[in-house]
Amino acid sequence: GRPRILAFDSVRFLLVAYIVCGHFVAFAAPPPFVFRAATQVNVVVGAFFALSGYVAAYTSTEPAAHKASEKFIQTPSTLWILQRVFSYFPLHLFVLLAFSPVFVYSDVVYSGWPTAIWHGVLSMTMTQAWFPLHAEVWNAPAWFLSALTFATIVLAFALSPLARQTKAELRRTLAALFFAGLLPKVGYCYDHKVWNLLEGSIPSKAHPNLASFNTQRFSPFLATGRGPTRSCGLSTRDARRCRGRVRGPETKQVRHNRARFGHPNRGDLARRRPSAAQRLARAWCPRRAPLLTVPHGRVAQVTDSMCRALSNKGLVALGSLTFPIFLLHGPIGQVFYKKVVATKLFGGPLHLIVGPRIFYAYLAVTIVAAYIVQHTFLSSRRVAKLSSTACDTAAAVLRWSPSPTSSEQPV
């Protein structure tokens, strides 16, 4: 398999740290500027879609070629989709079951059992993102998984055509998807005269049309265009440099250049003008960005200062907790701050009982809980085996014969 890009774990942690703080920093009574700066969460969520699309392209396309990998081509599309869905569905299901008393109690108090059951169905099936006013039922951050599932289904059929495109064609496709996603947002801002709206820092009731606004945030259709094209543009190289060339044995210098610069010909790479997609990648990891633009097996030898910082062992260790932090911070926040739940448990929201500093205890509890889940549930061989069996069973139900690759842990 291809090497894991450790710097991505660090990037994920930095993104999820902003998201966690953005969702609950209001209870810490921050200054107005800090509050506005820390609550633009959906901008950062878009980066998660880009990273998810990149990883899918990185593991499913051939470097230095305009084609999908042989493994991707030989794996039935349904099985490929299920492998990726089951890489996050077990933890999603675990969190829903673990905090179901919190979710159900709140729904029953305000809306009754029928609504609680319906919200449970939406959450369990990861279909909540299709309902603009209910995309954040139960575990609010899980709407991302709902939209990501649909994007993964589309990517299974779009990845091969995208991988065959040249850089010029990818630029045009990226521009088309960018404007297709931008126009609905421009339309919303124009129709409602909200050009300077900071969505994360105003209450929901202050929006002129919350349903329309949530469609811009949660729509799986709009989420689909955020990652695949730019990901293929970053993961596949321009094959025109390789066409018609016969590759001889790699010399020591060629191997060094490939590991250090991502290409055997250092001078050729240096003279090439970077594409728009590559410049986008360099915004994440400056100066050649080899960890994003050229995913070769020896990227660990890159000496770029930003890449070294992102590969710091401590940051990478925190990065390994990103997924459980992402799914746990919402339910734990409800226990701390949601009035109906906190009143039942503690007599009131904890920021009113203890004070704003309880926010730091909330962050600590979230990280500790994520560590426990990572090293018990997610590291469990039994859970991995059950997940693999469920994936194979679902593939069989959908009339695809399980392949040997289905037992591998999805990327």
mmCIF file of C-alpha atoms in Angstrom:
data_model
loop_
_atom_site.group_PDB
_atom_site.id
_atom_site.type_symbol
_atom_site.label_atom_id
_atom_site.label_comp_id
_atom_site.label_asym_id
_atom_site.label_seq_id
_atom_site.Cartn_x
_atom_site.Cartn_y
_atom_site.Cartn_z
ATOM 1 C CA GLY A 1 0.000 0.000 0.000
ATOM 2 C CA ARG A 2 0.963 3.634 -0.263
ATOM 3 C CA PRO A 3 2.609 5.371 2.688
ATOM 4 C CA ARG A 4 0.441 7.313 5.068
ATOM 5 C CA ILE A 5 1.022 11.054 4.799
ATOM 6 C CA LEU A 6 1.434 11.963 8.458
ATOM 7 C CA ALA A 7 1.226 15.689 7.798
ATOM 8 C CA PHE A 8 -2.414 15.202 6.825
ATOM 9 C CA ASP A 9 -3.190 13.984 10.351
ATOM 10 C CA SER A 10 -1.792 17.227 11.722
ATOM 11 C CA VAL A 11 -3.780 19.298 9.229
ATOM 12 C CA ARG A 12 -6.950 17.444 10.207
ATOM 13 C CA PHE A 13 -6.329 18.135 13.883
ATOM 14 C CA LEU A 14 -5.807 21.856 13.280
ATOM 15 C CA LEU A 15 -9.039 21.960 11.288
ATOM 16 C CA VAL A 16 -11.067 20.032 13.845
ATOM 17 C CA ALA A 17 -9.633 22.143 16.693
ATOM 18 C CA TYR A 18 -11.055 25.239 15.000
ATOM 19 C CA ILE A 19 -14.399 23.496 14.450
ATOM 20 C CA VAL A 20 -14.694 22.358 18.072
ATOM 21 C CA CYS A 21 -13.855 25.806 19.405
ATOM 22 C CA GLY A 22 -16.146 27.465 16.876
ATOM 23 C CA HIS A 23 -19.134 25.404 17.953
ATOM 24 C CA PHE A 24 -18.832 26.111 21.687
ATOM 25 C CA VAL A 25 -16.551 29.114 22.186
ATOM 26 C CA ALA A 26 -19.617 31.315 22.752
ATOM 27 C CA PHE A 27 -20.005 29.705 26.202
ATOM 28 C CA ALA A 28 -16.507 30.906 27.148
ATOM 29 C CA ALA A 29 -17.616 34.551 26.853
ATOM 30 C CA PRO A 30 -14.900 35.578 24.353
ATOM 31 C CA PRO A 31 -14.387 39.148 23.099
ATOM 32 C CA PRO A 32 -16.605 40.000 20.074
ATOM 33 C CA PHE A 33 -13.706 39.894 17.602
ATOM 34 C CA VAL A 34 -12.535 36.489 18.810
ATOM 35 C CA PHE A 35 -16.092 35.190 18.665
ATOM 36 C CA ARG A 36 -16.566 36.313 15.060
ATOM 37 C CA ALA A 37 -13.151 35.022 14.005
ATOM 38 C CA ALA A 38 -13.596 31.618 15.630
ATOM 39 C CA THR A 39 -17.104 30.755 14.450
ATOM 40 C CA GLN A 40 -16.806 30.593 10.648
ATOM 41 C CA VAL A 41 -16.863 26.812 10.910
ATOM 42 C CA ASN A 42 -18.340 25.937 7.529
ATOM 43 C CA VAL A 43 -15.376 27.480 5.721
ATOM 44 C CA VAL A 44 -13.141 24.974 7.486
ATOM 45 C CA VAL A 45 -15.533 22.074 6.906
ATOM 46 C CA GLY A 46 -15.019 22.639 3.179
ATOM 47 C CA ALA A 47 -11.346 21.849 3.721
ATOM 48 C CA PHE A 48 -12.321 18.449 5.123
ATOM 49 C CA PHE A 49 -14.149 17.657 1.884
ATOM 50 C CA ALA A 50 -11.050 18.622 -0.089
ATOM 51 C CA LEU A 51 -8.829 16.426 2.087
ATOM 52 C CA SER A 52 -11.237 13.501 1.871
ATOM 53 C CA GLY A 53 -11.327 13.807 -1.897
ATOM 54 C CA TYR A 54 -7.555 14.055 -2.030
ATOM 55 C CA VAL A 55 -7.037 10.880 -0.006
ATOM 56 C CA ALA A 56 -9.514 9.023 -2.217
ATOM 57 C CA ALA A 57 -7.661 10.186 -5.325
ATOM 58 C CA TYR A 58 -4.241 9.537 -3.786
ATOM 59 C CA THR A 59 -5.116 5.921 -3.026
ATOM 60 C CA SER A 60 -7.066 5.255 -6.229
ATOM 61 C CA THR A 61 -4.994 6.831 -9.025
ATOM 62 C CA GLU A 62 -1.577 6.092 -10.510
ATOM 63 C CA PRO A 63 1.183 8.675 -9.915
ATOM 64 C CA ALA A 64 2.803 10.031 -13.099
ATOM 65 C CA ALA A 65 -0.097 8.750 -15.198
ATOM 66 C CA HIS A 66 -3.541 9.816 -16.377
ATOM 67 C CA LYS A 67 -5.465 6.821 -15.106
ATOM 68 C CA ALA A 68 -7.070 5.231 -12.087
ATOM 69 C CA SER A 69 -5.173 2.510 -10.255
ATOM 70 C CA GLU A 70 -5.605 -1.122 -11.233
ATOM 71 C CA LYS A 71 -7.021 -1.917 -7.809
ATOM 72 C CA PHE A 72 -9.677 0.769 -8.214
ATOM 73 C CA ILE A 73 -10.563 -0.426 -11.711
ATOM 74 C CA GLN A 74 -10.861 -4.058 -10.628
ATOM 75 C CA THR A 75 -12.913 -3.285 -7.509
ATOM 76 C CA PRO A 76 -16.685 -3.071 -8.156
ATOM 77 C CA SER A 77 -17.937 0.467 -7.606
ATOM 78 C CA THR A 78 -20.414 -0.590 -4.927
ATOM 79 C CA LEU A 79 -17.719 -2.407 -2.982
ATOM 80 C CA TRP A 80 -15.345 0.576 -3.277
ATOM 81 C CA ILE A 81 -18.076 2.849 -1.922
ATOM 82 C CA LEU A 82 -18.923 0.503 0.943
ATOM 83 C CA GLN A 83 -15.283 0.173 1.970
ATOM 84 C CA ARG A 84 -15.060 3.920 2.431
ATOM 85 C CA VAL A 85 -18.430 4.249 4.140
ATOM 86 C CA PHE A 86 -17.512 1.519 6.615
ATOM 87 C CA SER A 87 -14.305 3.361 7.469
ATOM 88 C CA TYR A 88 -16.420 5.876 9.417
ATOM 89 C CA PHE A 89 -19.869 4.303 9.896
ATOM 90 C CA PRO A 90 -18.925 2.052 12.888
ATOM 91 C CA LEU A 91 -17.772 4.992 15.025
ATOM 92 C CA HIS A 92 -20.755 7.069 13.894
ATOM 93 C CA LEU A 93 -23.078 4.260 15.001
ATOM 94 C CA PHE A 94 -21.176 3.796 18.287
ATOM 95 C CA VAL A 95 -21.492 7.495 19.180
ATOM 96 C CA LEU A 96 -25.210 7.515 18.351
ATOM 97 C CA LEU A 97 -25.824 4.501 20.588
ATOM 98 C CA ALA A 98 -23.592 5.757 23.416
ATOM 99 C CA PHE A 99 -25.323 9.136 23.573
ATOM 100 C CA SER A 100 -28.798 8.004 22.527
ATOM 101 C CA PRO A 101 -30.281 8.876 25.956
ATOM 102 C CA VAL A 102 -29.124 12.468 25.456
ATOM 103 C CA PHE A 103 -30.494 12.683 21.913
ATOM 104 C CA VAL A 104 -33.776 10.889 22.578
ATOM 105 C CA TYR A 105 -34.545 12.733 25.820
ATOM 106 C CA SER A 106 -34.177 16.121 24.156
ATOM 107 C CA ASP A 107 -36.400 15.146 21.223
ATOM 108 C CA VAL A 108 -39.067 13.552 23.399
ATOM 109 C CA VAL A 109 -39.268 16.579 25.719
ATOM 110 C CA TYR A 110 -39.721 19.057 22.883
ATOM 111 C CA SER A 111 -41.417 17.056 20.117
ATOM 112 C CA GLY A 112 -42.499 13.612 21.320
ATOM 113 C CA TRP A 113 -41.578 10.045 20.461
ATOM 114 C CA PRO A 114 -42.544 10.055 16.753
ATOM 115 C CA THR A 115 -40.111 12.907 16.070
ATOM 116 C CA ALA A 116 -37.398 11.255 18.162
ATOM 117 C CA ILE A 117 -37.763 8.005 16.201
ATOM 118 C CA TRP A 118 -37.704 9.838 12.860
ATOM 119 C CA HIS A 119 -34.620 11.798 13.826
ATOM 120 C CA GLY A 120 -32.999 8.535 14.875
ATOM 121 C CA VAL A 121 -33.722 7.027 11.459
ATOM 122 C CA LEU A 122 -32.215 10.048 9.691
ATOM 123 C CA SER A 123 -29.103 9.869 11.859
ATOM 124 C CA MET A 124 -28.624 6.103 11.627
ATOM 125 C CA THR A 125 -28.967 6.084 7.842
ATOM 126 C CA MET A 126 -26.822 9.212 7.396
ATOM 127 C CA THR A 127 -29.492 10.893 5.275
ATOM 128 C CA GLN A 128 -29.965 14.003 7.417
ATOM 129 C CA ALA A 129 -28.037 16.320 5.086
ATOM 130 C CA TRP A 130 -30.907 16.074 2.593
ATOM 131 C CA PHE A 131 -33.209 17.850 5.074
ATOM 132 C CA PRO A 132 -32.035 21.486 5.324
ATOM 133 C CA LEU A 133 -33.842 22.275 8.586
ATOM 134 C CA HIS A 134 -32.961 18.954 10.221
ATOM 135 C CA ALA A 135 -29.433 18.275 8.962
ATOM 136 C CA GLU A 136 -28.029 18.686 12.473
ATOM 137 C CA VAL A 137 -30.424 16.393 14.353
ATOM 138 C CA TRP A 138 -28.927 14.341 17.157
ATOM 139 C CA ASN A 139 -25.175 14.595 16.543
ATOM 140 C CA ALA A 140 -24.890 17.846 14.590
ATOM 141 C CA PRO A 141 -21.360 17.379 13.104
ATOM 142 C CA ALA A 142 -22.456 14.068 11.555
ATOM 143 C CA TRP A 143 -24.161 15.945 8.716
ATOM 144 C CA PHE A 144 -20.677 15.988 7.193
ATOM 145 C CA LEU A 145 -20.707 12.176 6.988
ATOM 146 C CA SER A 146 -24.135 12.303 5.371
ATOM 147 C CA ALA A 147 -22.930 14.632 2.623
ATOM 148 C CA LEU A 148 -19.604 12.792 2.347
ATOM 149 C CA THR A 149 -21.398 9.499 1.702
ATOM 150 C CA PHE A 150 -23.212 10.952 -1.301
ATOM 151 C CA ALA A 151 -19.981 12.569 -2.533
ATOM 152 C CA THR A 152 -18.243 9.186 -2.233
ATOM 153 C CA ILE A 153 -20.939 7.548 -4.359
ATOM 154 C CA VAL A 154 -20.469 10.169 -7.061
ATOM 155 C CA LEU A 155 -16.676 9.956 -6.842
ATOM 156 C CA ALA A 156 -16.741 6.213 -7.465
ATOM 157 C CA PHE A 157 -18.045 6.915 -10.978
ATOM 158 C CA ALA A 158 -16.322 10.267 -11.575
ATOM 159 C CA LEU A 159 -12.785 9.412 -10.486
ATOM 160 C CA SER A 160 -11.723 7.457 -13.600
ATOM 161 C CA PRO A 161 -12.869 10.161 -16.086
ATOM 162 C CA LEU A 162 -11.268 12.860 -13.937
ATOM 163 C CA ALA A 163 -8.022 10.911 -13.671
ATOM 164 C CA ARG A 164 -7.799 10.767 -17.490
ATOM 165 C CA GLN A 165 -8.020 14.527 -17.850
ATOM 166 C CA THR A 166 -5.010 16.705 -18.571
ATOM 167 C CA LYS A 167 -4.204 19.686 -16.391
ATOM 168 C CA ALA A 168 -5.932 22.053 -18.790
ATOM 169 C CA GLU A 169 -9.062 19.899 -18.750
ATOM 170 C CA LEU A 170 -8.935 19.637 -14.958
ATOM 171 C CA ARG A 171 -8.706 23.425 -14.691
ATOM 172 C CA ARG A 172 -11.844 23.784 -16.807
ATOM 173 C CA THR A 173 -13.675 21.147 -14.785
ATOM 174 C CA LEU A 174 -12.582 22.761 -11.535
ATOM 175 C CA ALA A 175 -13.764 26.163 -12.764
ATOM 176 C CA ALA A 176 -17.125 24.713 -13.807
ATOM 177 C CA LEU A 177 -17.646 23.065 -10.406
ATOM 178 C CA PHE A 178 -16.469 26.181 -8.595
ATOM 179 C CA PHE A 179 -18.968 28.431 -10.351
ATOM 180 C CA ALA A 180 -21.729 25.825 -10.052
ATOM 181 C CA GLY A 181 -21.219 25.922 -6.279
ATOM 182 C CA LEU A 182 -20.747 29.684 -6.141
ATOM 183 C CA LEU A 183 -23.876 30.749 -8.050
ATOM 184 C CA PRO A 184 -26.425 29.479 -5.472
ATOM 185 C CA LYS A 185 -24.548 31.331 -2.735
ATOM 186 C CA VAL A 186 -24.418 34.530 -4.775
ATOM 187 C CA GLY A 187 -28.133 34.115 -5.446
ATOM 188 C CA TYR A 188 -28.881 33.746 -1.755
ATOM 189 C CA CYS A 189 -26.816 36.793 -0.816
ATOM 190 C CA TYR A 190 -28.345 38.887 -3.620
ATOM 191 C CA ASP A 191 -31.956 37.911 -2.948
ATOM 192 C CA HIS A 192 -31.722 38.505 0.793
ATOM 193 C CA LYS A 193 -29.196 41.358 0.787
ATOM 194 C CA VAL A 194 -26.822 39.609 3.179
ATOM 195 C CA TRP A 195 -23.465 40.146 1.486
ATOM 196 C CA ASN A 196 -21.663 40.782 4.797
ATOM 197 C CA LEU A 197 -23.313 37.956 6.739
ATOM 198 C CA LEU A 198 -20.999 36.135 9.173
ATOM 199 C CA GLU A 199 -23.077 32.986 9.438
ATOM 200 C CA GLY A 200 -21.340 31.443 12.421
ATOM 201 C CA SER A 201 -21.710 34.452 14.684
ATOM 202 C CA ILE A 202 -25.435 35.181 14.427
ATOM 203 C CA PRO A 203 -28.324 33.084 15.791
ATOM 204 C CA SER A 204 -30.326 30.911 13.409
ATOM 205 C CA LYS A 205 -33.490 32.946 13.879
ATOM 206 C CA ALA A 206 -31.706 36.040 12.563
ATOM 207 C CA HIS A 207 -31.311 34.517 9.084
ATOM 208 C CA PRO A 208 -33.816 35.867 6.568
ATOM 209 C CA ASN A 209 -34.412 32.386 5.115
ATOM 210 C CA LEU A 210 -32.847 29.607 7.157
ATOM 211 C CA ALA A 211 -34.022 26.758 4.917
ATOM 212 C CA SER A 212 -32.461 28.338 1.852
ATOM 213 C CA PHE A 213 -29.304 29.164 3.760
ATOM 214 C CA ASN A 214 -28.962 25.628 5.125
ATOM 215 C CA THR A 215 -29.274 24.293 1.599
ATOM 216 C CA GLN A 216 -26.045 26.136 0.794
ATOM 217 C CA ARG A 217 -24.380 24.633 3.876
ATOM 218 C CA PHE A 218 -25.547 21.035 3.897
ATOM 219 C CA SER A 219 -26.534 20.108 0.341
ATOM 220 C CA PRO A 220 -24.800 16.847 -0.662
ATOM 221 C CA PHE A 221 -24.917 18.041 -4.285
ATOM 222 C CA LEU A 222 -22.900 21.155 -3.483
ATOM 223 C CA ALA A 223 -20.555 19.177 -1.225
ATOM 224 C CA THR A 224 -19.774 16.774 -4.057
ATOM 225 C CA GLY A 225 -17.950 19.430 -6.062
ATOM 226 C CA ARG A 226 -15.629 20.497 -3.251
ATOM 227 C CA GLY A 227 -13.048 17.744 -3.468
ATOM 228 C CA PRO A 228 -12.852 15.363 -6.443
ATOM 229 C CA THR A 229 -11.575 17.568 -9.255
ATOM 230 C CA ARG A 230 -8.939 19.435 -7.309
ATOM 231 C CA SER A 231 -7.950 16.144 -5.709
ATOM 232 C CA CYS A 232 -7.316 14.422 -9.011
ATOM 233 C CA GLY A 233 -5.501 17.527 -10.162
ATOM 234 C CA LEU A 234 -3.180 17.233 -7.168
ATOM 235 C CA SER A 235 -2.817 13.458 -7.140
ATOM 236 C CA THR A 236 -2.116 12.778 -10.804
ATOM 237 C CA ARG A 237 0.814 14.214 -12.678
ATOM 238 C CA ASP A 238 0.913 15.440 -16.249
ATOM 239 C CA ALA A 239 1.517 12.219 -18.165
ATOM 240 C CA ARG A 240 2.626 14.071 -21.280
ATOM 241 C CA ARG A 241 6.144 14.168 -19.817
ATOM 242 C CA CYS A 242 6.195 10.353 -19.728
ATOM 243 C CA ARG A 243 4.605 9.534 -23.075
ATOM 244 C CA GLY A 244 6.999 8.074 -25.591
ATOM 245 C CA ARG A 245 9.809 7.701 -23.053
ATOM 246 C CA VAL A 246 11.455 4.423 -22.183
ATOM 247 C CA ARG A 247 12.429 4.344 -18.544
ATOM 248 C CA GLY A 248 15.770 2.776 -17.746
ATOM 249 C CA PRO A 249 17.035 1.697 -14.344
ATOM 250 C CA GLU A 250 16.876 4.458 -11.733
ATOM 251 C CA THR A 251 20.240 5.810 -10.683
ATOM 252 C CA LYS A 252 20.998 6.950 -7.152
ATOM 253 C CA GLN A 253 20.590 10.573 -8.235
ATOM 254 C CA VAL A 254 17.238 9.853 -9.888
ATOM 255 C CA ARG A 255 15.982 8.122 -6.738
ATOM 256 C CA HIS A 256 17.183 11.075 -4.649
ATOM 257 C CA ASN A 257 15.420 13.580 -6.908
ATOM 258 C CA ARG A 258 12.234 11.548 -6.898
ATOM 259 C CA ALA A 259 12.208 11.412 -3.093
ATOM 260 C CA ARG A 260 13.240 15.022 -2.527
ATOM 261 C CA PHE A 261 11.436 16.792 -5.353
ATOM 262 C CA GLY A 262 8.751 14.310 -6.354
ATOM 263 C CA HIS A 263 10.196 13.881 -9.851
ATOM 264 C CA PRO A 264 13.328 12.217 -11.237
ATOM 265 C CA ASN A 265 14.230 15.331 -13.224
ATOM 266 C CA ARG A 266 14.696 18.142 -10.726
ATOM 267 C CA GLY A 267 15.415 20.808 -13.321
ATOM 268 C CA ASP A 268 12.360 19.922 -15.427
ATOM 269 C CA LEU A 269 10.101 20.215 -12.401
ATOM 270 C CA ALA A 270 11.658 23.513 -11.346
ATOM 271 C CA ARG A 271 11.136 25.025 -14.827
ATOM 272 C CA ARG A 272 7.490 23.978 -15.084
ATOM 273 C CA ARG A 273 4.976 26.637 -14.218
ATOM 274 C CA PRO A 274 2.767 25.314 -11.383
ATOM 275 C CA SER A 275 -0.877 24.681 -12.186
ATOM 276 C CA ALA A 276 -3.705 26.390 -10.330
ATOM 277 C CA ALA A 277 -4.355 23.171 -8.456
ATOM 278 C CA GLN A 278 -0.735 22.963 -7.381
ATOM 279 C CA ARG A 279 -0.784 26.567 -6.210
ATOM 280 C CA LEU A 280 -3.875 25.698 -4.184
ATOM 281 C CA ALA A 281 -1.968 22.833 -2.594
ATOM 282 C CA ARG A 282 0.968 25.093 -1.795
ATOM 283 C CA ALA A 283 -1.318 27.292 0.235
ATOM 284 C CA TRP A 284 -1.611 24.311 2.576
ATOM 285 C CA CYS A 285 2.061 23.394 2.645
ATOM 286 C CA PRO A 286 4.302 26.088 1.105
ATOM 287 C CA ARG A 287 7.408 25.677 -1.062
ATOM 288 C CA ARG A 288 6.842 22.847 -3.547
ATOM 289 C CA ALA A 289 4.325 21.115 -1.222
ATOM 290 C CA PRO A 290 5.589 17.625 -2.046
ATOM 291 C CA LEU A 291 3.300 16.049 0.530
ATOM 292 C CA LEU A 292 0.284 17.221 -1.469
ATOM 293 C CA THR A 293 1.376 17.610 -5.064
ATOM 294 C CA VAL A 294 3.546 14.543 -5.545
ATOM 295 C CA PRO A 295 2.656 11.648 -3.221
ATOM 296 C CA HIS A 296 5.718 9.411 -3.570
ATOM 297 C CA GLY A 297 6.784 6.730 -1.169
ATOM 298 C CA ARG A 298 9.739 8.622 0.323
ATOM 299 C CA VAL A 299 8.048 11.897 1.124
ATOM 300 C CA ALA A 300 9.267 11.537 4.701
ATOM 301 C CA GLN A 301 12.654 12.773 3.510
ATOM 302 C CA VAL A 302 11.292 16.171 2.495
ATOM 303 C CA THR A 303 13.076 18.937 4.381
ATOM 304 C CA ASP A 304 10.489 21.692 3.934
ATOM 305 C CA SER A 305 10.067 23.508 7.264
ATOM 306 C CA MET A 306 6.257 23.543 7.125
ATOM 307 C CA CYS A 307 6.145 19.841 6.304
ATOM 308 C CA ARG A 308 8.534 19.109 9.165
ATOM 309 C CA ALA A 309 6.329 21.080 11.529
ATOM 310 C CA LEU A 310 3.205 19.233 10.380
ATOM 311 C CA SER A 311 5.047 15.920 10.823
ATOM 312 C CA ASN A 312 5.856 16.673 14.473
ATOM 313 C CA LYS A 313 5.178 13.545 16.530
ATOM 314 C CA GLY A 314 3.057 15.354 19.089
ATOM 315 C CA LEU A 315 0.891 17.001 16.461
ATOM 316 C CA VAL A 316 0.573 13.759 14.519
ATOM 317 C CA ALA A 317 -0.474 11.969 17.721
ATOM 318 C CA LEU A 318 -3.220 14.538 18.247
ATOM 319 C CA GLY A 319 -4.096 14.169 14.585
ATOM 320 C CA SER A 320 -4.784 10.479 15.121
ATOM 321 C CA LEU A 321 -7.602 11.551 17.473
ATOM 322 C CA THR A 322 -9.233 13.831 14.920
ATOM 323 C CA PHE A 323 -12.121 11.591 13.881
ATOM 324 C CA PRO A 324 -13.274 10.658 17.405
ATOM 325 C CA ILE A 325 -12.886 14.308 18.471
ATOM 326 C CA PHE A 326 -15.037 15.369 15.531
ATOM 327 C CA LEU A 327 -17.873 12.969 16.356
ATOM 328 C CA LEU A 328 -17.683 13.253 20.143
ATOM 329 C CA HIS A 329 -17.422 16.999 20.640
ATOM 330 C CA GLY A 330 -21.072 17.626 19.730
ATOM 331 C CA PRO A 331 -22.687 15.153 22.146
ATOM 332 C CA ILE A 332 -20.279 16.080 24.957
ATOM 333 C CA GLY A 333 -21.113 19.737 24.303
ATOM 334 C CA GLN A 334 -24.803 18.918 24.684
ATOM 335 C CA VAL A 335 -24.108 17.360 28.092
ATOM 336 C CA PHE A 336 -22.233 20.491 29.170
ATOM 337 C CA TYR A 337 -24.348 23.229 27.606
ATOM 338 C CA LYS A 338 -27.708 22.125 26.180
ATOM 339 C CA LYS A 339 -30.278 23.500 28.579
ATOM 340 C CA VAL A 340 -32.753 20.620 28.633
ATOM 341 C CA VAL A 341 -30.003 18.016 29.049
ATOM 342 C CA ALA A 342 -27.696 19.907 31.436
ATOM 343 C CA THR A 343 -30.640 20.926 33.623
ATOM 344 C CA LYS A 344 -31.678 17.295 33.973
ATOM 345 C CA LEU A 345 -28.114 16.221 34.826
ATOM 346 C CA PHE A 346 -26.655 19.157 36.761
ATOM 347 C CA GLY A 347 -29.485 21.583 37.437
ATOM 348 C CA GLY A 348 -28.511 23.908 34.595
ATOM 349 C CA PRO A 349 -25.940 24.541 31.828
ATOM 350 C CA LEU A 350 -22.463 24.274 33.306
ATOM 351 C CA HIS A 351 -21.281 27.663 32.041
ATOM 352 C CA LEU A 352 -23.999 29.230 34.201
ATOM 353 C CA ILE A 353 -23.238 27.060 37.222
ATOM 354 C CA VAL A 354 -19.434 26.981 37.099
ATOM 355 C CA GLY A 355 -18.650 29.925 34.825
ATOM 356 C CA PRO A 356 -17.117 30.444 31.382
ATOM 357 C CA ARG A 357 -13.899 28.630 32.338
ATOM 358 C CA ILE A 358 -15.757 25.322 32.187
ATOM 359 C CA PHE A 359 -15.105 25.576 28.449
ATOM 360 C CA TYR A 360 -11.515 24.434 29.040
ATOM 361 C CA ALA A 361 -12.758 21.442 31.028
ATOM 362 C CA TYR A 362 -15.060 20.647 28.098
ATOM 363 C CA LEU A 363 -12.075 20.659 25.713
ATOM 364 C CA ALA A 364 -10.092 18.390 28.054
ATOM 365 C CA VAL A 365 -12.983 15.937 28.451
ATOM 366 C CA THR A 366 -13.437 15.797 24.671
ATOM 367 C CA ILE A 367 -9.756 15.009 24.055
ATOM 368 C CA VAL A 368 -9.626 12.377 26.811
ATOM 369 C CA ALA A 369 -12.822 10.741 25.539
ATOM 370 C CA ALA A 370 -11.421 10.728 21.996
ATOM 371 C CA TYR A 371 -8.207 9.098 23.222
ATOM 372 C CA ILE A 372 -10.148 6.369 25.015
ATOM 373 C CA VAL A 373 -12.346 5.683 21.982
ATOM 374 C CA GLN A 374 -9.354 5.659 19.634
ATOM 375 C CA HIS A 375 -7.422 3.143 21.734
ATOM 376 C CA THR A 376 -10.348 0.905 22.601
ATOM 377 C CA PHE A 377 -13.113 0.947 20.006
ATOM 378 C CA LEU A 378 -11.233 2.058 16.885
ATOM 379 C CA SER A 379 -8.160 -0.062 17.660
ATOM 380 C CA SER A 380 -10.201 -3.157 18.401
ATOM 381 C CA ARG A 381 -9.573 -6.101 16.070
ATOM 382 C CA ARG A 382 -13.043 -7.370 16.858
ATOM 383 C CA VAL A 383 -14.590 -4.110 15.682
ATOM 384 C CA ALA A 384 -12.462 -4.207 12.523
ATOM 385 C CA LYS A 385 -13.547 -7.782 11.825
ATOM 386 C CA LEU A 386 -17.229 -6.980 12.405
ATOM 387 C CA SER A 387 -16.940 -3.931 10.149
ATOM 388 C CA SER A 388 -15.296 -5.994 7.409
ATOM 389 C CA THR A 389 -17.979 -8.690 7.706
ATOM 390 C CA ALA A 390 -20.745 -6.091 7.552
ATOM 391 C CA CYS A 391 -19.128 -4.533 4.490
ATOM 392 C CA ASP A 392 -18.944 -7.916 2.737
ATOM 393 C CA THR A 393 -22.539 -8.708 3.705
ATOM 394 C CA ALA A 394 -23.771 -5.377 2.356
ATOM 395 C CA ALA A 395 -21.821 -5.993 -0.865
ATOM 396 C CA ALA A 396 -23.400 -9.428 -1.198
ATOM 397 C CA VAL A 397 -26.881 -8.033 -0.595
ATOM 398 C CA LEU A 398 -26.245 -5.513 -3.361
ATOM 399 C CA ARG A 399 -25.238 -8.439 -5.592
ATOM 400 C CA TRP A 400 -21.521 -7.842 -5.655
ATOM 401 C CA SER A 401 -19.348 -10.776 -4.695
ATOM 402 C CA PRO A 402 -16.966 -9.842 -1.862
ATOM 403 C CA SER A 403 -13.426 -9.497 -3.095
ATOM 404 C CA PRO A 404 -10.202 -10.152 -1.147
ATOM 405 C CA THR A 405 -9.689 -6.391 -0.790
ATOM 406 C CA SER A 406 -12.907 -5.992 1.184
ATOM 407 C CA SER A 407 -11.219 -7.324 4.306
ATOM 408 C CA GLU A 408 -8.724 -4.478 4.305
ATOM 409 C CA GLN A 409 -9.330 -1.501 6.551
ATOM 410 C CA PRO A 410 -10.654 1.348 4.321
ATOM 411 C CA VAL A 411 -8.409 4.376 3.946
#
